[in-house]
Coordinates of C-alpha atoms in Angstrom, one line a residue:
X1 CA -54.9 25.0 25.5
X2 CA -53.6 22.6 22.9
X3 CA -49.9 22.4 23.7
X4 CA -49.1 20.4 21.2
X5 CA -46.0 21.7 18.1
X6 CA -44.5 20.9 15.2
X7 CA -40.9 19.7 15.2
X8 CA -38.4 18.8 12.2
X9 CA -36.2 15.9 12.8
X10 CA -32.7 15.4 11.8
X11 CA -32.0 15.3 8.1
X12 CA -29.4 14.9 6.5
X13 CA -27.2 15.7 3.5
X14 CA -27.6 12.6 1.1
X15 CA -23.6 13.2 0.1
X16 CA -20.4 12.3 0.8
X17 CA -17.7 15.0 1.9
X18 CA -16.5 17.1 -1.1
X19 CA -13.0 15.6 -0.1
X20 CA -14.2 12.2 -1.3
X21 CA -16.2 12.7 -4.0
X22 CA -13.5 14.8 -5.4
X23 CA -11.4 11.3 -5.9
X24 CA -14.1 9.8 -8.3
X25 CA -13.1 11.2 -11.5
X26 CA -10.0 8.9 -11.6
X27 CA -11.5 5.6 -10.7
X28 CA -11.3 3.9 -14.3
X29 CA -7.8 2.4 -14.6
X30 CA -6.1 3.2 -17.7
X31 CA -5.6 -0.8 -18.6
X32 CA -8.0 -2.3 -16.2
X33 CA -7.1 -6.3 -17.3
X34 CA -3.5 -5.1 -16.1
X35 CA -3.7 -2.8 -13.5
X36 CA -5.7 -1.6 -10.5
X37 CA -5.9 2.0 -9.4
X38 CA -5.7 2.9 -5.8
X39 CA -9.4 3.6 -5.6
X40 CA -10.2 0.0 -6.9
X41 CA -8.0 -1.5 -4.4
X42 CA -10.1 -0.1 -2.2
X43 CA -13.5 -1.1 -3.9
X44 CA -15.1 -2.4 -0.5
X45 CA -14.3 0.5 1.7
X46 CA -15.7 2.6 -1.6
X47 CA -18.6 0.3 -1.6
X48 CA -19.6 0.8 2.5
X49 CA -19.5 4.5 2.0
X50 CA -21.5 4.6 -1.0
X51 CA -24.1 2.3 0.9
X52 CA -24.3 4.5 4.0
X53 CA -25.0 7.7 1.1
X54 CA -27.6 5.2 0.1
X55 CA -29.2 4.6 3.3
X56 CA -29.3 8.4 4.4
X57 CA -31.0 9.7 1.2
X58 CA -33.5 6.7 2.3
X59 CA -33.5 8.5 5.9
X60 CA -34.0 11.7 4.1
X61 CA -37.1 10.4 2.1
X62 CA -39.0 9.3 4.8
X63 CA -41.2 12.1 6.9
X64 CA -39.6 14.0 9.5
X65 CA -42.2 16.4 10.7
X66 CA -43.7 14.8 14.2
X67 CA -46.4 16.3 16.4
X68 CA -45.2 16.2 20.0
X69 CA -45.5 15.1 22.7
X70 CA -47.9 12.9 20.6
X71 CA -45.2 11.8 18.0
X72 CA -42.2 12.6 20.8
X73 CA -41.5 8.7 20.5
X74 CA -41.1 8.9 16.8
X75 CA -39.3 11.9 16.5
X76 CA -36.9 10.5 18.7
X77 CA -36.3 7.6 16.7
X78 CA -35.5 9.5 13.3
X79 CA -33.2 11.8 15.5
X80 CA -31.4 8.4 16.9
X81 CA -31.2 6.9 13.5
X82 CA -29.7 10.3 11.7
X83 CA -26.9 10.0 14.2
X84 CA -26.3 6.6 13.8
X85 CA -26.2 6.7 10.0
X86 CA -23.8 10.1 10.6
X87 CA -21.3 7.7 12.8
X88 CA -21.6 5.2 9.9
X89 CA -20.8 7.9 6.7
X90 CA -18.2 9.3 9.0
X91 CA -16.1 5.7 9.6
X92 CA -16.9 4.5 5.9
X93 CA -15.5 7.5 4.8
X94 CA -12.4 7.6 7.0
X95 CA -11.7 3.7 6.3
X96 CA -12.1 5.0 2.7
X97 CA -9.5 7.6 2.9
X98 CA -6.9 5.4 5.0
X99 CA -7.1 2.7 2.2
X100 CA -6.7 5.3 -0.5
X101 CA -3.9 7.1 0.7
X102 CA -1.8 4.1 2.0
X103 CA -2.4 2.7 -1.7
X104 CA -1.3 6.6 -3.0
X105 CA 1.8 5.9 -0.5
X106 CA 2.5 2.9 -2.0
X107 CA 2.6 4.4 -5.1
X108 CA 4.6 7.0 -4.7
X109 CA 2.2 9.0 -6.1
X110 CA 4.9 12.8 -5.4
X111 CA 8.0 10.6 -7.2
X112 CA 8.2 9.2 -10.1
X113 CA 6.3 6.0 -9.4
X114 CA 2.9 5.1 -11.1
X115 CA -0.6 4.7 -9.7
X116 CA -1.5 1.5 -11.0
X117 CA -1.0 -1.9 -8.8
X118 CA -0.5 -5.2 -10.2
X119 CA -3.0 -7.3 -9.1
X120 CA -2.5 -11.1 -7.2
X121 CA -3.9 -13.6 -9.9
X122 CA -6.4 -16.0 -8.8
X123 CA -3.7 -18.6 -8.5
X124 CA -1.0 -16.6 -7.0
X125 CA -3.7 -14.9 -4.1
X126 CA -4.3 -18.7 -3.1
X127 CA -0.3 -19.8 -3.3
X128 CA -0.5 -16.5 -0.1
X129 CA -3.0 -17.7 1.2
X130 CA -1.5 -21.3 1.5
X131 CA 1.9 -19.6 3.0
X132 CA 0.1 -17.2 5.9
X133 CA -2.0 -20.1 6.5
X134 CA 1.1 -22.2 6.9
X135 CA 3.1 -19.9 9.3
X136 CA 0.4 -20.0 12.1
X137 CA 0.0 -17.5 14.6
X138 CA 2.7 -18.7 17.0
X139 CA 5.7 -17.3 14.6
X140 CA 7.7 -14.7 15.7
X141 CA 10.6 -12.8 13.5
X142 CA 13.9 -13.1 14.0
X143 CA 16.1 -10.6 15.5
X144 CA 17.8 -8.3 13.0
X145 CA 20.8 -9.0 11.4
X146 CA 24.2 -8.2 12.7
X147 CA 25.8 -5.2 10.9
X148 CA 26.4 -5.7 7.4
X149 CA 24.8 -9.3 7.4
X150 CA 22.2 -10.0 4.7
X151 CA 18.3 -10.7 5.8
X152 CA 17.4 -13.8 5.6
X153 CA 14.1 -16.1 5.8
X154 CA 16.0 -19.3 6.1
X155 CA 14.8 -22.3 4.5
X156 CA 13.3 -24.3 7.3
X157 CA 11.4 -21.3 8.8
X158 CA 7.8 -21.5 9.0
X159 CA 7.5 -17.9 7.2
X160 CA 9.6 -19.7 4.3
X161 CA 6.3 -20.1 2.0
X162 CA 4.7 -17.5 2.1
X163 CA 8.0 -15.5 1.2
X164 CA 8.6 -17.9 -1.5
X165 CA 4.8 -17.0 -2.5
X166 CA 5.6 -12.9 -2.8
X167 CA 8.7 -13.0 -3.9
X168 CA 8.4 -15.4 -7.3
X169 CA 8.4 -12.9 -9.8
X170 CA 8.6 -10.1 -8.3
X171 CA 8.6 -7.4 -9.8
X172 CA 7.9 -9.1 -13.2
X173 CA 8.5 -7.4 -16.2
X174 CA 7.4 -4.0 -15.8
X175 CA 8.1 -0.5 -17.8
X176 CA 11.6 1.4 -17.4
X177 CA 9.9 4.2 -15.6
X178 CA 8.3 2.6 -13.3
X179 CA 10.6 2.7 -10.3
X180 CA 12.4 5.4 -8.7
X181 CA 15.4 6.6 -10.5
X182 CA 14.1 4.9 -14.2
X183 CA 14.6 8.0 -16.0
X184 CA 18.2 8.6 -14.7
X185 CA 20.2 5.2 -15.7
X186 CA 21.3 5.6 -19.5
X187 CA 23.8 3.5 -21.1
X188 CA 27.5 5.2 -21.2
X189 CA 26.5 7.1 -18.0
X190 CA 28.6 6.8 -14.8
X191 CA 27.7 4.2 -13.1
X192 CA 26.3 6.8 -9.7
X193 CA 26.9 3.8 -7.3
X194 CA 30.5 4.3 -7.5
X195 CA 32.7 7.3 -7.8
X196 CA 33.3 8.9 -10.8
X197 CA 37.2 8.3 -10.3
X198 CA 36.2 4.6 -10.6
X199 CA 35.9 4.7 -14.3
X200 CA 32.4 2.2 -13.9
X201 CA 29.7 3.2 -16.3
X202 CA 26.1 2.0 -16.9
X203 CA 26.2 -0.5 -19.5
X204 CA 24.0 -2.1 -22.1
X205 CA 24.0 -5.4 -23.4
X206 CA 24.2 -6.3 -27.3
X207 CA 20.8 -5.9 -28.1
X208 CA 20.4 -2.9 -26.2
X209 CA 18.9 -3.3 -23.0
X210 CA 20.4 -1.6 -19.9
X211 CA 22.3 -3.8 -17.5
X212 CA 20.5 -3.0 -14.3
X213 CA 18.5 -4.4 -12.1
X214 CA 15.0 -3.7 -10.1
X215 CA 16.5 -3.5 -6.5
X216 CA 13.8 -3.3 -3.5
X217 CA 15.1 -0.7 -1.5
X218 CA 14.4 -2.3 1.8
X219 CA 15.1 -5.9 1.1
X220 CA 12.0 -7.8 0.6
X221 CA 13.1 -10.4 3.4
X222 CA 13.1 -7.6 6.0
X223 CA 9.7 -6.4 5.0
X224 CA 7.8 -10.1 5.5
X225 CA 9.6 -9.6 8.8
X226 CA 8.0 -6.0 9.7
X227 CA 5.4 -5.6 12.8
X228 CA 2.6 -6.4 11.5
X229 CA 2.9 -7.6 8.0
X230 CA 2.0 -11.5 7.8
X231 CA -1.9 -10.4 9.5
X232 CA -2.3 -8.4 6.0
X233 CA -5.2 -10.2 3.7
X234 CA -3.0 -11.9 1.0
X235 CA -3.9 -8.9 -1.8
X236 CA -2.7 -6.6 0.8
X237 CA 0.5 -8.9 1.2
X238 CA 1.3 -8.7 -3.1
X239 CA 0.5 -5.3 -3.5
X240 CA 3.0 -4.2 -0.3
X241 CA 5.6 -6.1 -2.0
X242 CA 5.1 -4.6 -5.2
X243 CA 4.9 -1.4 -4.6
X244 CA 6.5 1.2 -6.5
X245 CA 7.7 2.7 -3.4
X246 CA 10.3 0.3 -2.6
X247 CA 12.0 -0.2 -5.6
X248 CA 14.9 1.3 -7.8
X249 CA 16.8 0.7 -10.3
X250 CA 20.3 0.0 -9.7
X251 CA 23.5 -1.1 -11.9
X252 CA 23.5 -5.0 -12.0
X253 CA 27.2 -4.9 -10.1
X254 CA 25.8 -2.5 -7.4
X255 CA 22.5 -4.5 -6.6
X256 CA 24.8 -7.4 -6.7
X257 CA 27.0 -6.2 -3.8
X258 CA 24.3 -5.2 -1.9
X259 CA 22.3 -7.9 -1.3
X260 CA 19.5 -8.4 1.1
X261 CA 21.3 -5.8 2.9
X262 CA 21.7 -1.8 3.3
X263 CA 23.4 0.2 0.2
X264 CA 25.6 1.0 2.9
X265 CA 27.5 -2.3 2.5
X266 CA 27.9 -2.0 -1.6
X267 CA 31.8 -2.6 -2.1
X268 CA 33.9 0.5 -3.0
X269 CA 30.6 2.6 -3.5
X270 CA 30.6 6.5 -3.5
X271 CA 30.1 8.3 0.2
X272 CA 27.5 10.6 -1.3
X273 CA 25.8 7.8 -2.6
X274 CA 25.8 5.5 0.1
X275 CA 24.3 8.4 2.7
X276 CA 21.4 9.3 0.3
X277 CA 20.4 5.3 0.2
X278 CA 20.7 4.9 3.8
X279 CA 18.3 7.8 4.2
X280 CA 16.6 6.6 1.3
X281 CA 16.0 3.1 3.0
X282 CA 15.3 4.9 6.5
X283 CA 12.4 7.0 4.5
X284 CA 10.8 4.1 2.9
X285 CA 10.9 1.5 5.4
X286 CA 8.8 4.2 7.8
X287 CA 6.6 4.4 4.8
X288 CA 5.6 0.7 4.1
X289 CA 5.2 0.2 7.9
X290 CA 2.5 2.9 8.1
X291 CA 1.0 1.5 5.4
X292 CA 1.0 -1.8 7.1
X293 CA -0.3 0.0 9.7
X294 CA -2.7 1.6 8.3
X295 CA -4.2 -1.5 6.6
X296 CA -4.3 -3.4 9.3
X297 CA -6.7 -1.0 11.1
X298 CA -8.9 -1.2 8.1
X299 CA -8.5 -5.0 8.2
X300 CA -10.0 -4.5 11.9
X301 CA -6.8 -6.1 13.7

């Protein structure tokens, strides 16, 4: 008796998960000589899930019918392959979604920041480059600051360039409501820094223009300093820098007093106000450094 039967060998579906394909819609930036989206940030980890889709519907194509034991060998093969190329969708896809959602972080994407990233010119992405290649991979930061001292990178420290590098213009010039708190800062308005007993309003110059200033909520020399932050790729370094996340706008005497320091340490500010920008500061910094995090797993370190 022929003991010989057919067997069907692993197929499978020719499509991302319906979480990811969900994000396409919105890859087009609105202003894309400007601007980059989240999701084209994260082109190349886009671009390896789209190639393992490419190679399954090429899996899927091929026949997966064997005779065994004759074709056992065979059939066995197309099984291995299917759960190979399953393993691959599966980490393409998850490197995916960790890029995008540190970038939607980043963004602030629940506030009232915007989804669109600056991106490093070719000249400033090299001017990184140069600083992390600079710094080595002997440095380590230094301790933290006593209380109520400023952050500092100081001028003969090997991480000096490549903070020089992201912090020349940054932010740049970029639209009122861009930051945290952009809609909230109108000229004759107390000044919510200080109390309202202070008599200190939000002021505007001659021609018009508010006299605040972009404040980065956890002071850019601390964040160079974070675990982790000077083994980011040099785009990684600009965006994290720039990031909608860690900036607000502030009076130009507030962001004055405070420095490369906490709010807590703004001369005669308000109570209230100082508590909500401590825990403001607290919320943020644990948001950039799982970001960091999470980029540097994509990175592979």
């Amino acid at each position: 008796m022929d003991a010989s039967r057919c067997k069907t060998a692993s197929r499978l579906l020719a499509a991302l998960p319906l979480s990811f394909l969900l994000l396409l819609p919105s890859l087009v930036s609105a202003d894309p000589a400007a601007a980059a989206t989240p999701q084209e940030v994260c082109a190349a980890q886009y671009a390896a899930a789209q190639a393992a889709k490419a190679r399954i519907a090429a899996h899927n194509a091929r026949p997966h019918q064997f005779v065994v034991p004759r074709d056992q060998a065979a059939a066995d093969a197309y099984d291995a392959e299917a759960k190979d190329l399953t393993a691959t969708q599966d980490k393409a896809v998850a490197a995916y979604m960790s890029c995008f959602n540190a970038m939607m972080a980043l963004a602030d994407a629940a506030g009232t920041g915007d989804l669109n990233f600056k991106e490093p010119t070719p000249g400033k992405r090299a001017e990184i480059e140069r600083g992390k290649q600079r710094l080595g991979s002997g440095w380590t930061p230094l301790p933290p600051p006593r209380s109520g001292a400023n952050w500092q990178v100081p001028k003969n420290s090997p991480l000096r360039p490549l903070f020089d590098a992201v912090r020349k213009d940054n932010p740049g010039s970029v639209p009122y409501t861009y930051f945290k708190g952009g809609t909230k800062l109108t000229a004759g308005a107390p000044d919510p820094a200080y109390p309202r007993s202070s008599g200190r309003l939000i002021e505007a110059s001659r021609n018009g223009r508010l006299k605040i200033s972009a404040d980065h909520i956890v002071p850019l020399s601390e964040l160079v300093q974070m675990p982790g932050f000077t083994k980011l790729s040099a785009d990684y370094m600009f965006i994290i820098t720039r990031a909608p996340i860690n900036f607000q706008w502030l009076s130009a005497a507030s962001n004055l007093s405070k420095q490369s320091r906490s709010a807590a340490y703004v001369t005669g500010a308000d109570l209230r106000w100082i508590n909500s920008q401590v825990a403001l500061e607290q919320d943020v910094r644990g948001k950039l450094q799982t970001a960091i995090d999470q980029l540097l797993k994509i990175q592979g370190n």
